[in-house]
PDB file of C-alpha atoms in Angstrom:
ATOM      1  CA  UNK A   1     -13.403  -2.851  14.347  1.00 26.00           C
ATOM      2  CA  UNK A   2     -11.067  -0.963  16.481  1.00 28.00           C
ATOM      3  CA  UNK A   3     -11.312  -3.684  18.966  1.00 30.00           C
ATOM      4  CA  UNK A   4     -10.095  -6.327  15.975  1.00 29.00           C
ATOM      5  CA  UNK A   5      -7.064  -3.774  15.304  1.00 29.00           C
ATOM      6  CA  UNK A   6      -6.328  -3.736  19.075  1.00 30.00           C
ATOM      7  CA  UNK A   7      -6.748  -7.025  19.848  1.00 33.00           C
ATOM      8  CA  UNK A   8      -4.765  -8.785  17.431  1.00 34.00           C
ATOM      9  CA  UNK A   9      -3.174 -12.272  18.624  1.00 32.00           C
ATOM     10  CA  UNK A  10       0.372 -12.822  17.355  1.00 35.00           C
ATOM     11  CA  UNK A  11      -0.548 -15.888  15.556  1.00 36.00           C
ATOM     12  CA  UNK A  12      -3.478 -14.541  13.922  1.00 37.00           C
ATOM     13  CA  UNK A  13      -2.247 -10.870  12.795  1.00 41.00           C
ATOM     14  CA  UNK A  14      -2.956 -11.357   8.996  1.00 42.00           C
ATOM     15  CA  UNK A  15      -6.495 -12.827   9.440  1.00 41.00           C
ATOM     16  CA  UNK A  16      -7.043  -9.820  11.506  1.00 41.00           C
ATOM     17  CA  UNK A  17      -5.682  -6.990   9.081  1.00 46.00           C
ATOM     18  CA  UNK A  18      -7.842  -9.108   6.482  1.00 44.00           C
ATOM     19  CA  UNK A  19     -10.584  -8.453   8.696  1.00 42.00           C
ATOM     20  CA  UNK A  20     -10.361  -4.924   9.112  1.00 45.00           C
ATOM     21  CA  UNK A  21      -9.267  -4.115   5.614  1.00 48.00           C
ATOM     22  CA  UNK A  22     -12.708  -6.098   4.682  1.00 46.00           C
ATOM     23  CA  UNK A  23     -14.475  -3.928   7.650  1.00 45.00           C
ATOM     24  CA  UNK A  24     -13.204  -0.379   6.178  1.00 47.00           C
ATOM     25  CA  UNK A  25     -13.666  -0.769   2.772  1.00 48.00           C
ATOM     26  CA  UNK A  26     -16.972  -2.181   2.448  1.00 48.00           C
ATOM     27  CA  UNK A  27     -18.155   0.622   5.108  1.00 48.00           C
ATOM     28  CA  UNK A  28     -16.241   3.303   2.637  1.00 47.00           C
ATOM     29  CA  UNK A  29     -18.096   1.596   0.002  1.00 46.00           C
ATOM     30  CA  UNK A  30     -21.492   1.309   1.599  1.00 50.00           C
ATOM     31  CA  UNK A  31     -21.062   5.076   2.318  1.00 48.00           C
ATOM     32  CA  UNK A  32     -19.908   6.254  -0.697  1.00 46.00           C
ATOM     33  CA  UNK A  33     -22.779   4.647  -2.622  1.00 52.00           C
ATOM     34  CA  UNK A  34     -25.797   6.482   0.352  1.00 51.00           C
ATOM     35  CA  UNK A  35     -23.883   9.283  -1.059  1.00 50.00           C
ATOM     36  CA  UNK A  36     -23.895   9.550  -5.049  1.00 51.00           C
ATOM     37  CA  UNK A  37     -26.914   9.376  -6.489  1.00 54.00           C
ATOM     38  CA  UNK A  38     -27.890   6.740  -8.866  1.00 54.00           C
ATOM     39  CA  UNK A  39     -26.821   7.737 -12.646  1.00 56.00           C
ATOM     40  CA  UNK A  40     -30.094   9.745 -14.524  1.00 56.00           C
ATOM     41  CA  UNK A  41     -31.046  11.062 -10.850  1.00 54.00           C
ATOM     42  CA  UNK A  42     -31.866  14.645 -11.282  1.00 54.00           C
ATOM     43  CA  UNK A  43     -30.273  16.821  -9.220  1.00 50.00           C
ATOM     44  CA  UNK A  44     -32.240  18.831  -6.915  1.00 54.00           C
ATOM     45  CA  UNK A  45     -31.256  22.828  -5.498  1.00 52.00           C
ATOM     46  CA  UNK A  46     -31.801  23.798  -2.125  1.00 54.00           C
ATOM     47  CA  UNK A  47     -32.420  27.493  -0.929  1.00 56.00           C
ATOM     48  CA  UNK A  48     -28.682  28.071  -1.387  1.00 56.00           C
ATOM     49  CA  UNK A  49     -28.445  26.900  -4.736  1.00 55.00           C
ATOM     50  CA  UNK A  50     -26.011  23.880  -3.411  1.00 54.00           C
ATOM     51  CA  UNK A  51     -27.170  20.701  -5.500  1.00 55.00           C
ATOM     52  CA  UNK A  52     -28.464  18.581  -2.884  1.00 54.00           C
ATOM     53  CA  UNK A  53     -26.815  15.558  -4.414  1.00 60.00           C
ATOM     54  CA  UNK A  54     -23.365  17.384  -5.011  1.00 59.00           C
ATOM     55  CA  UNK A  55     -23.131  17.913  -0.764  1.00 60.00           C
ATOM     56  CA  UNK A  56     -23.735  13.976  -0.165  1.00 63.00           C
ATOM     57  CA  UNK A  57     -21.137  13.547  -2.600  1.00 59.00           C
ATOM     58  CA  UNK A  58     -19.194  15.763  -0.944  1.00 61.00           C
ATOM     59  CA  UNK A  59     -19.865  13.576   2.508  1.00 63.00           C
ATOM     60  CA  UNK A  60     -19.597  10.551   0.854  1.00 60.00           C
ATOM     61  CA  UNK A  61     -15.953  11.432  -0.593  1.00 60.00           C
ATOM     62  CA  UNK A  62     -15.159  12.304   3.116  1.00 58.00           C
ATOM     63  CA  UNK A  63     -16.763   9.057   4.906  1.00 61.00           C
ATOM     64  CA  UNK A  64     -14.757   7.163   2.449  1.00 60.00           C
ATOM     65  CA  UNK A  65     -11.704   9.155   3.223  1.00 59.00           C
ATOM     66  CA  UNK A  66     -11.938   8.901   6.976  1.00 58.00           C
ATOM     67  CA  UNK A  67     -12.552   4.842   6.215  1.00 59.00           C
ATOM     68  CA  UNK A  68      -9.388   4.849   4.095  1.00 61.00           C
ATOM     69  CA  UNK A  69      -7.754   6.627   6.683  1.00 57.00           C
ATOM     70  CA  UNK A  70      -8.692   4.066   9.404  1.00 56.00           C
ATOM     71  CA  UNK A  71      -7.791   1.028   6.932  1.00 57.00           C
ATOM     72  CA  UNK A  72      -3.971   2.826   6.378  1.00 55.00           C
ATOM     73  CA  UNK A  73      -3.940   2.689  10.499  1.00 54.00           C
ATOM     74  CA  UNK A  74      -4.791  -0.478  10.474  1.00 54.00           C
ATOM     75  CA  UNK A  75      -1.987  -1.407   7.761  1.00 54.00           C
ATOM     76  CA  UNK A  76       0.607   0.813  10.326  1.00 52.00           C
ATOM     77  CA  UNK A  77      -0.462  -1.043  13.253  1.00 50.00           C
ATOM     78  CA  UNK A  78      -0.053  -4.373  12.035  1.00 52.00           C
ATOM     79  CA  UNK A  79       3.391  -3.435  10.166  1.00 49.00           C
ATOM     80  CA  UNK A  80       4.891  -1.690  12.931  1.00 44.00           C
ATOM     81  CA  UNK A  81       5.333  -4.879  14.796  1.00 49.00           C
ATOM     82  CA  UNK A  82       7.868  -5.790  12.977  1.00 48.00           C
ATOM     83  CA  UNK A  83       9.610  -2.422  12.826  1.00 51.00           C
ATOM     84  CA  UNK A  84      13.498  -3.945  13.916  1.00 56.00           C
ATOM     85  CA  UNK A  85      13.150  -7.602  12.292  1.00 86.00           C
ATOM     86  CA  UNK A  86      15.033  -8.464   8.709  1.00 94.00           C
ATOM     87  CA  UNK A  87      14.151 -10.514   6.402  1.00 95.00           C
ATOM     88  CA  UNK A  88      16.474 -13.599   5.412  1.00 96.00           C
ATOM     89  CA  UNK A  89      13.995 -15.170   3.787  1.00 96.00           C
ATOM     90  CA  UNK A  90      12.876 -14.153  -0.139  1.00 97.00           C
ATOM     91  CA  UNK A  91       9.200 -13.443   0.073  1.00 97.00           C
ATOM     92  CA  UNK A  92       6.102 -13.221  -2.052  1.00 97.00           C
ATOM     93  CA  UNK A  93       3.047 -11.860  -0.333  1.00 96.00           C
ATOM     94  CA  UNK A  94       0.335  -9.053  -0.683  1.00 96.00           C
ATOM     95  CA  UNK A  95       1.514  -8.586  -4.387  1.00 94.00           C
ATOM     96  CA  UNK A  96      -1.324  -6.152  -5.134  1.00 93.00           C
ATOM     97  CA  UNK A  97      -1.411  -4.344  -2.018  1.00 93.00           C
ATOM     98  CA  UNK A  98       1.377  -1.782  -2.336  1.00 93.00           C
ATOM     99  CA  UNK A  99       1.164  -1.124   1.137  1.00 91.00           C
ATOM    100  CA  UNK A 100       1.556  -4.254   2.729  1.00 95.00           C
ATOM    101  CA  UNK A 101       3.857  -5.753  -0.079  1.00 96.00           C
ATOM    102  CA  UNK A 102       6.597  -8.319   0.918  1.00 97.00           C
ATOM    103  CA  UNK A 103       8.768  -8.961  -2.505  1.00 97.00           C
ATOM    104  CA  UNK A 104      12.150 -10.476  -2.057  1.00 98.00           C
ATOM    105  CA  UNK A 105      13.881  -9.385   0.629  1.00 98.00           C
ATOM    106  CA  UNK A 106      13.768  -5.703   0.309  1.00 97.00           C
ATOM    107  CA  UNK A 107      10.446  -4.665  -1.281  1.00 96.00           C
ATOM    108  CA  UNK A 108       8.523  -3.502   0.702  1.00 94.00           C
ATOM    109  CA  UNK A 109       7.090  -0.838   3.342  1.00 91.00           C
ATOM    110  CA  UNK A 110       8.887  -1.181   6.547  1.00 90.00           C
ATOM    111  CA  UNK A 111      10.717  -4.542   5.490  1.00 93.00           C
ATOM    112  CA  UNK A 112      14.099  -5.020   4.506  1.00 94.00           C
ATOM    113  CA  UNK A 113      16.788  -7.759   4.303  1.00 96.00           C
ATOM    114  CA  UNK A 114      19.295  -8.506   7.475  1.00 96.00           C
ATOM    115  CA  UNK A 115      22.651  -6.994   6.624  1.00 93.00           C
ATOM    116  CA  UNK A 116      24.607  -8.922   4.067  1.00 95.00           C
ATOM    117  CA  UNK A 117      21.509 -10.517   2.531  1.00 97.00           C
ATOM    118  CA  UNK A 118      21.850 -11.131  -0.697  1.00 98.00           C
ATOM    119  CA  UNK A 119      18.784  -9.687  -2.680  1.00 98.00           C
ATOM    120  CA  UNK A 120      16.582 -12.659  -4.324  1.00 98.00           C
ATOM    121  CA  UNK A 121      16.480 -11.456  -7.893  1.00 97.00           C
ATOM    122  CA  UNK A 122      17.134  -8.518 -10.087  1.00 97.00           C
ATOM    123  CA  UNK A 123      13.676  -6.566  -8.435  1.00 97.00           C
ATOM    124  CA  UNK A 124      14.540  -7.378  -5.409  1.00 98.00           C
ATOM    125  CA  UNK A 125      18.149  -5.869  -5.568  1.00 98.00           C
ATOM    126  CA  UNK A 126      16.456  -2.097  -6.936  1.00 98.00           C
ATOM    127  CA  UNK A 127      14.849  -2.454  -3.667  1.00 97.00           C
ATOM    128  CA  UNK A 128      17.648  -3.067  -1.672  1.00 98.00           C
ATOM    129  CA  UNK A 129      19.568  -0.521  -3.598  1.00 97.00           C
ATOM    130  CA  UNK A 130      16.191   1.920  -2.548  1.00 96.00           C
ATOM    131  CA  UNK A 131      16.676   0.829   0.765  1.00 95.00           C
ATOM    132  CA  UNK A 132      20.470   1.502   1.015  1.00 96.00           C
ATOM    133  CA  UNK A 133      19.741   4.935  -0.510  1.00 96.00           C
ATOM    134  CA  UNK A 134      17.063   5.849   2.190  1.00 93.00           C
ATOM    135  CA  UNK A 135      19.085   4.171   4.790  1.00 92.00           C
ATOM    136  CA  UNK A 136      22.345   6.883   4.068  1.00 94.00           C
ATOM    137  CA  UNK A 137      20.094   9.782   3.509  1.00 92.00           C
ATOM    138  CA  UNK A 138      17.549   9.164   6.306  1.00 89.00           C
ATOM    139  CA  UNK A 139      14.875  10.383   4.853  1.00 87.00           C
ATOM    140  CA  UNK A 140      11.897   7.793   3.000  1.00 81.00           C
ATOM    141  CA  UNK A 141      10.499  10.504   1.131  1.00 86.00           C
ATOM    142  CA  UNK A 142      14.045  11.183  -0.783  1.00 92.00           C
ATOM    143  CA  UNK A 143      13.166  12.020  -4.636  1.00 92.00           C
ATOM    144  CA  UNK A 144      16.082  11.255  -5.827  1.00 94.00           C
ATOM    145  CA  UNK A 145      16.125   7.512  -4.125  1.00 95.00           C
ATOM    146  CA  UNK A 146      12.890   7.468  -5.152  1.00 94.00           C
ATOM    147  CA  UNK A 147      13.273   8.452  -8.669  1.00 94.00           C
ATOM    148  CA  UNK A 148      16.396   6.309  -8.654  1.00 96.00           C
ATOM    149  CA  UNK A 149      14.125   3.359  -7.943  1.00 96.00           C
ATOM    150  CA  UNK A 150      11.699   3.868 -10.394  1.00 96.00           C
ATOM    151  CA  UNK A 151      14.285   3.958 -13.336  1.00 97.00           C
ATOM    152  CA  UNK A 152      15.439   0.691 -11.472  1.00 97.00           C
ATOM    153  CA  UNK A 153      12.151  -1.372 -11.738  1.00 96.00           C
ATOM    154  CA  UNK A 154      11.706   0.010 -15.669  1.00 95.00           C
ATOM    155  CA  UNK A 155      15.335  -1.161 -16.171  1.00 96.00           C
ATOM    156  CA  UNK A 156      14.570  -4.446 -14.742  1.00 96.00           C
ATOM    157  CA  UNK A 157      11.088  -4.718 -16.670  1.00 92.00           C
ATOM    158  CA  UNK A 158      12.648  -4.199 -19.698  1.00 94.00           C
ATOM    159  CA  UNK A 159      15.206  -6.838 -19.356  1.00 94.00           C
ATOM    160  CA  UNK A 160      12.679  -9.100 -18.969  1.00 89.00           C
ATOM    161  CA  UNK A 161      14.469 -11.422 -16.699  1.00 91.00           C
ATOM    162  CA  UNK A 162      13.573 -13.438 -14.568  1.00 88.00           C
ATOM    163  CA  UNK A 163      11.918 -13.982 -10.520  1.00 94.00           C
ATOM    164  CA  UNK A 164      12.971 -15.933  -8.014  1.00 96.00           C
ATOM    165  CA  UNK A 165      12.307 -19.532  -7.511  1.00 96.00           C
ATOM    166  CA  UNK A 166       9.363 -19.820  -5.111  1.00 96.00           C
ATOM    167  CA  UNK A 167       7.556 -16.559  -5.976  1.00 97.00           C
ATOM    168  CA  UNK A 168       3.662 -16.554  -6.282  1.00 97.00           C
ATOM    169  CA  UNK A 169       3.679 -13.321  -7.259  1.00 96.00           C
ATOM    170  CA  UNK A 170       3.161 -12.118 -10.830  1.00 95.00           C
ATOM    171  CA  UNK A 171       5.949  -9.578 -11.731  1.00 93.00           C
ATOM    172  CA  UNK A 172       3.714  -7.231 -13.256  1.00 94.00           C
ATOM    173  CA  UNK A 173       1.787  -6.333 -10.393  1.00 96.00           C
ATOM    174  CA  UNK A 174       4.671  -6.211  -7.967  1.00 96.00           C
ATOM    175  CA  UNK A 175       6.319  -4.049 -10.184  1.00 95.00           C
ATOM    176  CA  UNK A 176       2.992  -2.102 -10.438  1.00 94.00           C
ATOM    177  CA  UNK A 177       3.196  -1.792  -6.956  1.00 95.00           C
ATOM    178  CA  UNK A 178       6.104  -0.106  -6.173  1.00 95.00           C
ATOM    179  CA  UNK A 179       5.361   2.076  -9.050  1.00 93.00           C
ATOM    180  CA  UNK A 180       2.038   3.410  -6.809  1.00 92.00           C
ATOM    181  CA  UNK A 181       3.738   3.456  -3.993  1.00 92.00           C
ATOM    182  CA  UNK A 182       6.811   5.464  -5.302  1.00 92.00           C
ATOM    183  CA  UNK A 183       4.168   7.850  -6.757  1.00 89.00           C
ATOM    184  CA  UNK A 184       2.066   8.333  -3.448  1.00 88.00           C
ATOM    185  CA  UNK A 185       5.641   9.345  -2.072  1.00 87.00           C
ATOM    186  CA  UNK A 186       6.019  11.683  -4.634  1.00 83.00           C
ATOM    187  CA  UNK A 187       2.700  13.703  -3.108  1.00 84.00           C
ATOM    188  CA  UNK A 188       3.614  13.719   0.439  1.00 80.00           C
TER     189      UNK A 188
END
């Protein structure tokens, strides 16, 4: 797997990330279900008085945990080549993956509009306002740009207008998106 993340070709770098996404979570997965015991499973005590089945839970939380953590470096890897390019083009893609999600111009982790770019819709422009807000502060863990963005997509979800022409994405579960991902922020 590591060799995948490594080895990516710059024509192929999404079927790659695809391929290690797939490759972490179905070992998380396969790991986390060695781990808990099947429901109506008795539990069994040890010397200690430890539940036996309570520690493999306890390893199988942490297997899947070091497989997330692989899957997020995976996710950097592939995003931070294109740390320094701007987007002039209004993007749909990854629409439920809140860390790889390319909305617009502006939403998204690590991707913004080129100066002057005008945002593709009213989501897009929270984002860009998000961006602008980080940008002055320096600092992408900013509550109150954060916060500020969060009011932003409600305000926009309640106006109930419209996307831009060419989306694939349904609005929902971009707006979904940045929700989690403004609320992982929140815990960091």
């Amino acid at each position: 797997m590591f060799n995948t993340l490594l080895n990516m070709r710059a024509g192929q770098p999404q079927k790659s990330l695809s391929l290690s996404l797939s490759l972490s979570l179905s070992l998380s997965l396969s790991l986390w279900r060695a781990a808990v015991p099947a429901p109506g499973h008795r539990l069994t005590t040890t010397c200690d008085g430890m539940a036996t089945t309570t520690s493999q839970a306890l390893t199988g939380v942490a297997a899947f945990g070091a497989a997330f953590f692989v899957c997020c470096a995976a996710i950097i890897l592939d995003q931070s080549k294109l740390l320094g390019k701007c987007s002039t083009v209004c993007e749909s893609k990854f629409c439920d993956v809140p860390l790889l999600l390319r909305y617009g111009k502006y939403c998204g982790v690590q991707y913004s509009g080129c100066p002057g770019e005008a945002p593709c819709d009213g989501l897009d422009a929270c984002c860009k306002t998000h961006d602008d807000c980080i940008g002055n502060i320096g600092n992408y863990l900013n509550k109150t740009c954060n916060h500020n963005l969060l009011q932003c997509v409600e305000a926009y979800r309640a106006s109930g207008k419209g996307q831009f022409p060419g989306n694939t994405c349904n609005m929902k579960v971009v707006e979904l998106s940045i929700i989690e991902l403004m609320k992982i922020a929140e815990h960091l």
